Short mmCIF file of N, CA and C and ligand atoms in Angstrom, two decimals:
data_model
loop_
_atom_site.label_atom_id
_atom_site.label_comp_id
_atom_site.label_asym_id
_atom_site.label_seq_id
_atom_site.Cartn_x
_atom_site.Cartn_y
_atom_site.Cartn_z
N MET R 1283 -24.94 -56.26 -3.47
CA MET R 1283 -25.51 -54.82 -3.66
C MET R 1283 -25.80 -54.58 -2.53
N LYS R 1284 -26.66 -55.11 -2.20
CA LYS R 1284 -27.40 -54.81 -0.38
C LYS R 1284 -26.25 -54.63 0.18
N ILE R 1285 -25.04 -54.78 0.41
CA ILE R 1285 -24.17 -54.14 1.21
C ILE R 1285 -23.67 -52.87 1.21
N VAL R 1286 -23.76 -52.57 -0.50
CA VAL R 1286 -23.25 -51.34 -1.12
C VAL R 1286 -24.06 -50.76 -0.07
N LYS R 1287 -25.56 -50.94 -0.46
CA LYS R 1287 -26.60 -50.13 0.08
C LYS R 1287 -26.38 -49.82 1.52
N SER R 1288 -26.43 -50.55 2.59
CA SER R 1288 -26.20 -50.35 3.82
C SER R 1288 -24.82 -49.44 3.90
N LEU R 1289 -23.69 -49.68 3.34
CA LEU R 1289 -22.91 -48.48 3.36
C LEU R 1289 -22.79 -47.18 3.54
N LEU R 1290 -24.14 -47.15 2.28
CA LEU R 1290 -24.20 -45.50 1.88
C LEU R 1290 -24.07 -44.51 3.00
N PRO R 1291 -24.99 -45.09 3.87
CA PRO R 1291 -25.68 -44.16 5.06
C PRO R 1291 -24.61 -43.50 5.49
N LEU R 1292 -23.76 -44.45 5.62
CA LEU R 1292 -22.21 -44.73 6.41
C LEU R 1292 -21.00 -43.44 5.62
N ALA R 1293 -21.09 -43.75 4.20
CA ALA R 1293 -20.15 -42.87 3.09
C ALA R 1293 -20.87 -41.33 3.73
N VAL R 1294 -21.95 -41.21 4.01
CA VAL R 1294 -22.42 -40.12 3.48
C VAL R 1294 -21.70 -39.21 4.68
N PHE R 1295 -22.63 -39.80 5.77
CA PHE R 1295 -22.33 -39.69 7.42
C PHE R 1295 -20.68 -39.29 7.16
N LEU R 1296 -20.13 -40.18 7.10
CA LEU R 1296 -18.57 -39.88 6.64
C LEU R 1296 -18.10 -38.91 6.34
N THR R 1297 -18.66 -38.53 5.50
CA THR R 1297 -18.35 -36.97 3.71
C THR R 1297 -19.15 -35.83 4.96
N VAL R 1298 -19.81 -35.87 5.08
CA VAL R 1298 -20.23 -34.81 5.84
C VAL R 1298 -19.55 -34.14 6.95
N LEU R 1299 -18.91 -35.42 7.90
CA LEU R 1299 -18.63 -35.28 9.13
C LEU R 1299 -17.12 -34.69 8.48
N CYS R 1300 -16.24 -35.38 7.73
CA CYS R 1300 -15.22 -34.91 7.33
C CYS R 1300 -15.20 -32.89 6.75
N MET R 1301 -16.48 -32.81 5.60
CA MET R 1301 -16.16 -31.44 5.61
C MET R 1301 -16.32 -30.58 6.81
N GLY R 1302 -17.48 -30.84 7.43
CA GLY R 1302 -17.56 -30.23 8.68
C GLY R 1302 -16.37 -30.45 9.68
N GLY R 1303 -15.56 -30.48 9.53
CA GLY R 1303 -14.50 -30.82 10.24
C GLY R 1303 -13.00 -29.86 9.58
N MET R 1304 -13.18 -29.99 8.42
CA MET R 1304 -12.84 -29.09 7.70
C MET R 1304 -13.27 -27.54 7.98
N LEU R 1305 -13.90 -27.73 7.71
CA LEU R 1305 -14.81 -25.94 8.16
C LEU R 1305 -14.26 -25.56 9.58
N ALA R 1306 -14.82 -26.24 9.97
CA ALA R 1306 -14.34 -25.70 11.76
C ALA R 1306 -13.09 -25.73 11.75
N CYS R 1307 -11.79 -26.26 10.95
CA CYS R 1307 -10.60 -26.31 11.31
C CYS R 1307 -9.71 -24.80 10.19
N GLN R 1308 -10.73 -24.36 9.71
CA GLN R 1308 -10.18 -23.34 8.47
C GLN R 1308 -9.62 -22.21 9.95
N ASN R 1309 -10.54 -21.55 10.77
CA ASN R 1309 -10.26 -20.43 10.98
C ASN R 1309 -9.07 -20.47 12.37
N LEU R 1310 -8.98 -22.22 12.49
CA LEU R 1310 -8.20 -22.19 13.87
C LEU R 1310 -6.86 -21.77 13.73
N ASN R 1311 -5.84 -21.27 14.10
CA ASN R 1311 -4.86 -21.12 14.29
C ASN R 1311 -3.74 -22.05 15.67
N LYS R 1312 -2.72 -21.17 15.64
CA LYS R 1312 -1.60 -21.99 16.40
C LYS R 1312 -1.80 -21.97 17.79
N GLU R 1313 -2.53 -21.11 18.45
CA GLU R 1313 -3.31 -20.75 19.92
C GLU R 1313 -4.12 -21.67 19.88
N ASP R 1314 -5.51 -21.68 18.87
CA ASP R 1314 -6.65 -22.56 19.28
C ASP R 1314 -6.10 -24.13 19.44
N LEU R 1315 -5.22 -23.95 18.14
CA LEU R 1315 -5.24 -26.04 18.03
C LEU R 1315 -4.62 -26.58 19.42
N PHE R 1316 -3.68 -25.47 19.46
CA PHE R 1316 -2.62 -25.77 21.10
C PHE R 1316 -2.86 -25.61 22.12
N GLY R 1317 -3.87 -24.29 22.67
CA GLY R 1317 -3.86 -23.56 23.71
C GLY R 1317 -2.53 -23.09 24.15
N ILE R 1318 -1.63 -22.50 22.71
CA ILE R 1318 -0.56 -21.28 23.41
C ILE R 1318 -1.13 -20.57 23.34
N GLN R 1319 -0.93 -19.79 24.63
CA GLN R 1319 -1.18 -18.32 24.30
C GLN R 1319 -0.77 -16.88 23.94
N CYS R 1320 -1.25 -16.43 23.20
CA CYS R 1320 -0.50 -14.80 22.60
C CYS R 1320 0.42 -14.01 23.41
N ASP R 1321 1.64 -14.51 23.08
CA ASP R 1321 2.66 -13.83 24.35
C ASP R 1321 3.26 -12.62 23.56
N THR R 1322 2.85 -11.79 24.19
CA THR R 1322 3.92 -10.39 23.40
C THR R 1322 4.33 -9.25 24.27
N THR R 1323 4.98 -10.34 25.83
CA THR R 1323 5.48 -9.55 26.45
C THR R 1323 6.66 -8.96 26.20
N SER R 1324 7.29 -9.69 25.25
CA SER R 1324 8.71 -9.60 24.72
C SER R 1324 8.54 -10.14 23.58
N VAL R 1325 8.87 -8.85 22.81
CA VAL R 1325 8.94 -9.09 20.85
C VAL R 1325 10.34 -8.50 20.71
N SER R 1326 10.74 -10.04 19.36
CA SER R 1326 12.22 -9.39 18.74
C SER R 1326 12.07 -9.56 17.56
N TYR R 1327 12.77 -9.00 16.57
CA TYR R 1327 12.67 -9.06 15.05
C TYR R 1327 13.14 -10.31 14.65
N SER R 1328 14.07 -11.33 15.14
CA SER R 1328 14.81 -11.98 14.82
C SER R 1328 13.56 -13.58 14.68
N ALA R 1329 12.82 -13.00 16.55
CA ALA R 1329 12.31 -14.52 17.01
C ALA R 1329 10.89 -14.30 16.25
N ASP R 1330 10.13 -13.17 16.08
CA ASP R 1330 9.06 -13.12 16.19
C ASP R 1330 8.92 -12.34 14.40
N ILE R 1331 9.21 -11.14 14.68
CA ILE R 1331 8.68 -10.55 13.29
C ILE R 1331 9.30 -11.44 11.59
N GLU R 1332 10.21 -11.29 11.90
CA GLU R 1332 11.06 -12.16 11.14
C GLU R 1332 10.89 -13.27 10.04
N PRO R 1333 9.98 -14.60 11.31
CA PRO R 1333 9.40 -15.58 10.97
C PRO R 1333 7.97 -14.89 10.29
N ILE R 1334 7.51 -14.09 10.72
CA ILE R 1334 6.60 -13.84 10.47
C ILE R 1334 5.78 -13.45 9.05
N LEU R 1335 6.91 -12.66 8.55
CA LEU R 1335 7.22 -11.79 7.45
C LEU R 1335 8.24 -13.03 6.50
N GLN R 1336 8.69 -14.10 6.71
CA GLN R 1336 9.37 -15.04 5.53
C GLN R 1336 8.08 -16.22 5.61
N SER R 1337 6.89 -16.28 6.31
CA SER R 1337 5.67 -17.20 6.29
C SER R 1337 5.50 -16.58 5.32
N ASN R 1338 4.75 -15.37 5.52
CA ASN R 1338 3.38 -14.85 5.16
C ASN R 1338 3.74 -13.71 3.61
N CYS R 1339 5.17 -13.04 3.18
CA CYS R 1339 5.30 -11.91 2.29
C CYS R 1339 6.43 -12.06 1.58
N LEU R 1340 7.56 -13.13 2.31
CA LEU R 1340 8.67 -12.92 1.07
C LEU R 1340 8.36 -13.05 0.12
N HIS R 1341 7.77 -14.57 -0.39
CA HIS R 1341 7.02 -15.52 -1.46
C HIS R 1341 6.63 -13.81 -2.40
N CYS R 1342 6.04 -13.03 -1.90
CA CYS R 1342 6.04 -11.58 -2.87
C CYS R 1342 7.17 -10.87 -2.94
N HIS R 1343 7.46 -10.38 -2.07
CA HIS R 1343 8.22 -9.47 -1.32
C HIS R 1343 9.58 -9.59 -0.91
N TYR R 1344 10.86 -10.44 -2.29
CA TYR R 1344 12.11 -10.98 -1.79
C TYR R 1344 12.65 -10.58 -3.03
N ASP R 1345 14.23 -10.30 -2.80
CA ASP R 1345 14.97 -9.70 -3.16
C ASP R 1345 15.44 -9.87 -4.40
N GLY R 1346 15.64 -8.99 -5.65
CA GLY R 1346 15.92 -9.12 -6.94
C GLY R 1346 14.88 -8.47 -7.48
N THR R 1347 13.88 -9.29 -8.33
CA THR R 1347 12.72 -9.17 -8.94
C THR R 1347 11.67 -9.55 -8.28
N PRO R 1348 11.19 -8.78 -7.42
CA PRO R 1348 10.00 -9.01 -6.39
C PRO R 1348 8.69 -9.11 -7.11
N VAL R 1349 7.94 -9.81 -6.88
CA VAL R 1349 6.28 -9.42 -7.40
C VAL R 1349 5.67 -8.30 -7.20
N ALA R 1350 6.38 -7.61 -5.49
CA ALA R 1350 5.91 -6.60 -5.33
C ALA R 1350 6.49 -5.61 -5.65
N PRO R 1351 6.13 -4.73 -5.37
CA PRO R 1351 7.36 -3.62 -5.74
C PRO R 1351 8.68 -3.56 -4.63
N PHE R 1352 8.76 -3.51 -4.05
CA PHE R 1352 9.84 -3.62 -3.09
C PHE R 1352 10.62 -5.07 -2.58
N SER R 1353 11.38 -5.26 -1.32
CA SER R 1353 11.65 -5.87 -0.91
C SER R 1353 11.34 -6.20 0.67
N LEU R 1354 10.88 -7.18 1.31
CA LEU R 1354 11.64 -6.88 2.56
C LEU R 1354 12.07 -8.42 3.55
N GLN R 1355 13.34 -8.53 2.49
CA GLN R 1355 14.09 -8.99 3.12
C GLN R 1355 14.87 -8.58 3.96
N GLY R 1356 15.07 -8.81 5.09
CA GLY R 1356 16.45 -8.32 5.74
C GLY R 1356 16.33 -6.66 6.64
N PHE R 1357 16.68 -6.84 7.71
CA PHE R 1357 16.00 -5.89 8.79
C PHE R 1357 16.24 -4.28 7.81
N LYS R 1358 16.82 -4.34 6.81
CA LYS R 1358 16.77 -2.61 6.28
C LYS R 1358 15.51 -2.16 5.65
N ASN R 1359 15.30 -2.71 4.43
CA ASN R 1359 14.25 -3.61 4.22
C ASN R 1359 12.77 -2.61 4.97
N VAL R 1360 12.88 -3.83 5.92
CA VAL R 1360 11.64 -4.24 6.64
C VAL R 1360 11.29 -2.22 7.12
N LEU R 1361 12.70 -1.70 7.67
CA LEU R 1361 12.36 -0.70 8.65
C LEU R 1361 11.73 0.55 7.48
N ILE R 1362 12.60 0.21 6.55
CA ILE R 1362 12.15 1.17 5.58
C ILE R 1362 10.11 1.15 5.28
N ARG R 1363 9.72 0.32 5.39
CA ARG R 1363 8.34 0.28 5.42
C ARG R 1363 7.53 0.91 6.56
N VAL R 1364 8.10 0.37 7.15
CA VAL R 1364 7.43 0.87 9.00
C VAL R 1364 8.04 2.13 8.87
N ASN R 1365 8.76 2.59 8.59
CA ASN R 1365 8.90 4.45 8.93
C ASN R 1365 7.94 4.90 7.97
N THR R 1366 7.62 4.59 6.91
CA THR R 1366 6.72 5.46 6.27
C THR R 1366 5.00 4.61 6.91
N GLY R 1367 4.67 3.95 7.42
CA GLY R 1367 3.90 3.69 8.10
C GLY R 1367 3.14 2.95 7.22
N GLU R 1368 3.56 2.54 5.83
CA GLU R 1368 2.87 1.88 5.25
C GLU R 1368 2.74 -0.01 5.58
N LEU R 1369 3.47 -0.39 6.30
CA LEU R 1369 3.62 -1.14 6.87
C LEU R 1369 2.69 -1.73 7.56
N GLU R 1370 2.59 -0.86 9.11
CA GLU R 1370 1.64 -1.20 9.61
C GLU R 1370 0.57 -0.75 9.10
N GLY R 1371 0.11 0.03 7.94
CA GLY R 1371 -1.26 0.08 6.90
C GLY R 1371 -1.64 -1.42 6.27
N ALA R 1372 -0.26 -1.53 5.92
CA ALA R 1372 -1.02 -3.39 5.00
C ALA R 1372 -1.22 -3.72 5.58
N VAL R 1373 -0.45 -4.38 7.11
CA VAL R 1373 -1.27 -5.49 7.28
C VAL R 1373 -2.43 -5.19 8.29
N ASN R 1374 -2.83 -3.92 8.78
CA ASN R 1374 -4.19 -3.78 9.56
C ASN R 1374 -5.57 -3.51 8.70
N HIS R 1375 -4.79 -3.63 7.57
CA HIS R 1375 -6.10 -3.42 6.73
C HIS R 1375 -6.23 -2.11 7.17
N LEU R 1376 -5.77 -0.97 7.40
CA LEU R 1376 -6.37 0.85 7.41
C LEU R 1376 -6.69 0.89 6.30
N PRO R 1377 -7.58 1.83 6.13
CA PRO R 1377 -8.13 2.88 5.10
C PRO R 1377 -7.16 3.17 4.10
N GLY R 1378 -7.07 3.11 2.86
CA GLY R 1378 -6.05 3.78 2.24
C GLY R 1378 -4.97 2.87 1.78
N SER R 1379 -4.83 1.47 2.04
CA SER R 1379 -4.00 0.97 2.38
C SER R 1379 -4.26 -0.31 1.66
N PRO R 1380 -2.93 -0.92 0.81
CA PRO R 1380 -3.27 -2.18 0.19
C PRO R 1380 -3.79 -3.07 1.10
N GLN R 1381 -4.50 -3.92 1.13
CA GLN R 1381 -4.43 -5.14 2.25
C GLN R 1381 -3.46 -6.08 1.90
N MET R 1382 -2.32 -6.37 2.69
CA MET R 1382 -1.82 -7.57 3.19
C MET R 1382 -2.05 -8.77 3.51
N PRO R 1383 -1.34 -9.86 4.09
CA PRO R 1383 -0.97 -10.28 2.51
C PRO R 1383 -1.88 -10.12 1.55
N ARG R 1384 -1.41 -9.53 0.04
CA ARG R 1384 -2.30 -9.78 -0.88
C ARG R 1384 -2.89 -10.86 -1.16
N ASP R 1385 -2.67 -12.32 -1.22
CA ASP R 1385 -2.95 -14.07 -1.92
C ASP R 1385 -3.55 -14.62 -0.77
N GLY R 1386 -4.07 -13.56 0.53
CA GLY R 1386 -4.49 -13.93 1.34
C GLY R 1386 -5.30 -13.33 2.61
N PRO R 1387 -6.06 -14.06 3.55
CA PRO R 1387 -6.66 -13.41 4.72
C PRO R 1387 -5.65 -12.66 5.56
N LYS R 1388 -6.23 -11.87 6.42
CA LYS R 1388 -5.61 -10.84 6.94
C LYS R 1388 -5.01 -11.94 8.41
N LEU R 1389 -3.14 -11.18 8.70
CA LEU R 1389 -2.64 -12.28 9.43
C LEU R 1389 -3.11 -12.46 10.82
N PRO R 1390 -3.18 -13.87 11.62
CA PRO R 1390 -3.99 -13.94 12.82
C PRO R 1390 -3.61 -12.74 13.34
N GLU R 1391 -4.87 -13.07 14.66
CA GLU R 1391 -4.71 -11.82 15.90
C GLU R 1391 -3.30 -10.94 16.34
N CYS R 1392 -2.63 -12.79 16.74
CA CYS R 1392 -1.40 -12.85 17.15
C CYS R 1392 -1.00 -12.21 16.48
N GLU R 1393 -0.21 -12.41 15.99
CA GLU R 1393 0.82 -11.71 14.83
C GLU R 1393 0.92 -10.52 14.62
N LEU R 1394 -0.69 -9.72 14.34
CA LEU R 1394 -0.76 -8.60 14.25
C LEU R 1394 -0.50 -8.10 15.55
N SER R 1395 -0.64 -8.12 16.81
CA SER R 1395 -0.86 -7.89 18.20
C SER R 1395 1.26 -7.53 18.15
N LEU R 1396 1.76 -8.87 17.88
CA LEU R 1396 3.85 -8.91 17.83
C LEU R 1396 4.08 -7.82 17.22
N ILE R 1397 3.57 -7.22 15.71
CA ILE R 1397 3.87 -6.55 14.84
C ILE R 1397 3.62 -5.14 15.48
N ASN R 1398 2.24 -5.13 15.69
CA ASN R 1398 2.14 -3.51 16.17
C ASN R 1398 2.85 -3.04 17.03
N LYS R 1399 2.84 -4.35 18.20
CA LYS R 1399 3.95 -3.98 19.70
C LYS R 1399 4.90 -3.27 19.03
N TRP R 1400 5.59 -3.98 18.23
CA TRP R 1400 7.59 -4.06 18.01
C TRP R 1400 7.29 -2.84 17.02
N ILE R 1401 6.42 -2.58 16.44
CA ILE R 1401 6.71 -0.96 15.68
C ILE R 1401 6.54 0.14 17.34
N ARG R 1402 5.13 0.19 17.77
CA ARG R 1402 5.39 1.15 18.95
C ARG R 1402 6.39 1.37 19.91
N GLU R 1403 7.27 -0.15 20.03
CA GLU R 1403 8.46 -0.03 20.73
C GLU R 1403 9.29 0.29 19.74
N GLY R 1404 9.58 1.12 18.28
CA GLY R 1404 10.34 1.46 17.72
C GLY R 1404 10.99 1.02 16.76
N ALA R 1405 10.47 -0.38 16.39
CA ALA R 1405 10.81 -1.56 15.45
C ALA R 1405 12.51 -1.59 15.66
N PRO R 1406 12.99 -2.26 16.85
CA PRO R 1406 13.92 -2.31 17.11
C PRO R 1406 14.73 -3.40 16.35
N ASN R 1407 15.87 -3.81 15.87
CA ASN R 1407 16.19 -4.62 15.73
C ASN R 1407 17.39 -5.93 16.16
N ASN R 1408 16.14 -6.38 17.19
CA ASN R 1408 16.45 -7.07 18.19
C ASN R 1408 16.13 -8.63 18.46
C1 LIG C 2576 0.71 -12.12 -3.67
C2 LIG C 2576 1.99 -11.49 -3.24
C3 LIG C 2576 1.67 -10.03 -2.10
C4 LIG C 2576 1.54 -11.16 -0.93
C5 LIG C 2576 2.29 -12.55 -0.50
C6 LIG C 2576 2.32 -9.40 0.09
N1 LIG C 2576 1.88 -8.67 -0.24
FE1 LIG C 2576 2.77 -6.64 0.05
N2 LIG C 2576 2.24 -5.64 -2.50
C7 LIG C 2576 2.28 -6.57 -3.08
C8 LIG C 2576 1.85 -5.89 -4.39
C9 LIG C 2576 2.05 -6.48 -5.73
C10 LIG C 2576 2.19 -4.76 -3.40
C11 LIG C 2576 1.63 -3.15 -4.73
C12 LIG C 2576 0.99 -2.90 -4.15
C13 LIG C 2576 -0.45 -3.55 -4.47
O1 LIG C 2576 -0.32 -3.99 -5.78
O2 LIG C 2576 -1.43 -3.79 -4.09
C14 LIG C 2576 2.61 -5.00 -2.39
C15 LIG C 2576 2.06 -3.61 -1.91
C16 LIG C 2576 2.47 -4.01 0.14
C17 LIG C 2576 3.19 -3.30 1.31
C18 LIG C 2576 3.08 -1.20 0.36
C19 LIG C 2576 1.79 -0.28 1.03
C20 LIG C 2576 1.18 0.79 0.93
O3 LIG C 2576 1.13 1.67 1.02
O4 LIG C 2576 1.95 1.52 -0.69
C21 LIG C 2576 3.24 -3.02 2.12
C22 LIG C 2576 3.69 -2.30 3.57
C23 LIG C 2576 2.81 -4.38 2.00
N3 LIG C 2576 3.04 -4.87 0.73
C24 LIG C 2576 3.90 -5.07 2.97
C25 LIG C 2576 3.33 -6.70 3.14
C26 LIG C 2576 3.40 -7.32 4.40
C27 LIG C 2576 3.59 -7.33 6.01
C28 LIG C 2576 3.32 -9.20 3.72
C29 LIG C 2576 2.78 -10.44 4.27
C30 LIG C 2576 1.91 -10.10 5.91
C31 LIG C 2576 2.79 -8.83 2.00
N4 LIG C 2576 2.51 -7.39 1.90
C32 LIG C 2576 2.34 -9.85 1.70
C33 LIG C 2576 2.46 -8.27 -3.21
C34 LIG C 2576 2.27 -9.41 -1.96
#
């Protein structure tokens, strides 16, 4: 019994530490964790944009019968939504646009910078 009592403060301490750690990590992204700078000098659809859409959007916006009203699979489908201005509005949470990704927080700054720069450059299929 005595040993259990003496371990209790340690257990509480570890729990608090652990929860604090989880909270601290929640808002960290790749840049914070690994010290990688956000490099937007050259943005490529296949190397930058497609992987972002793959991990954040395609589980709703897929070909076939998507959860969302349209697919964002493949360059052509993405370009349609860029040209209407919908994609920019949705990811940047501009007024009047549905906020995407719909099931989570806004994309990290670096990913938004990449998307916005790519759109400004005319959304090339590069
Ligand atoms: C959880 C499912 C889900 C995810 C994840 C998701 N979307 Fe959507 N998206 C929807 C639905 C549903 C709609 C239809 C509008 C609405 O109901 O909000 C939509 C609408 C849109 C629109 C149309 C905006 C407009 O002006 O009408 C765009 C563009 C869009 N999504 C882009 C994205 C992008 C880019 C991502 C990833 C960063 C993403 N979505 C992630 C479900 C999703």
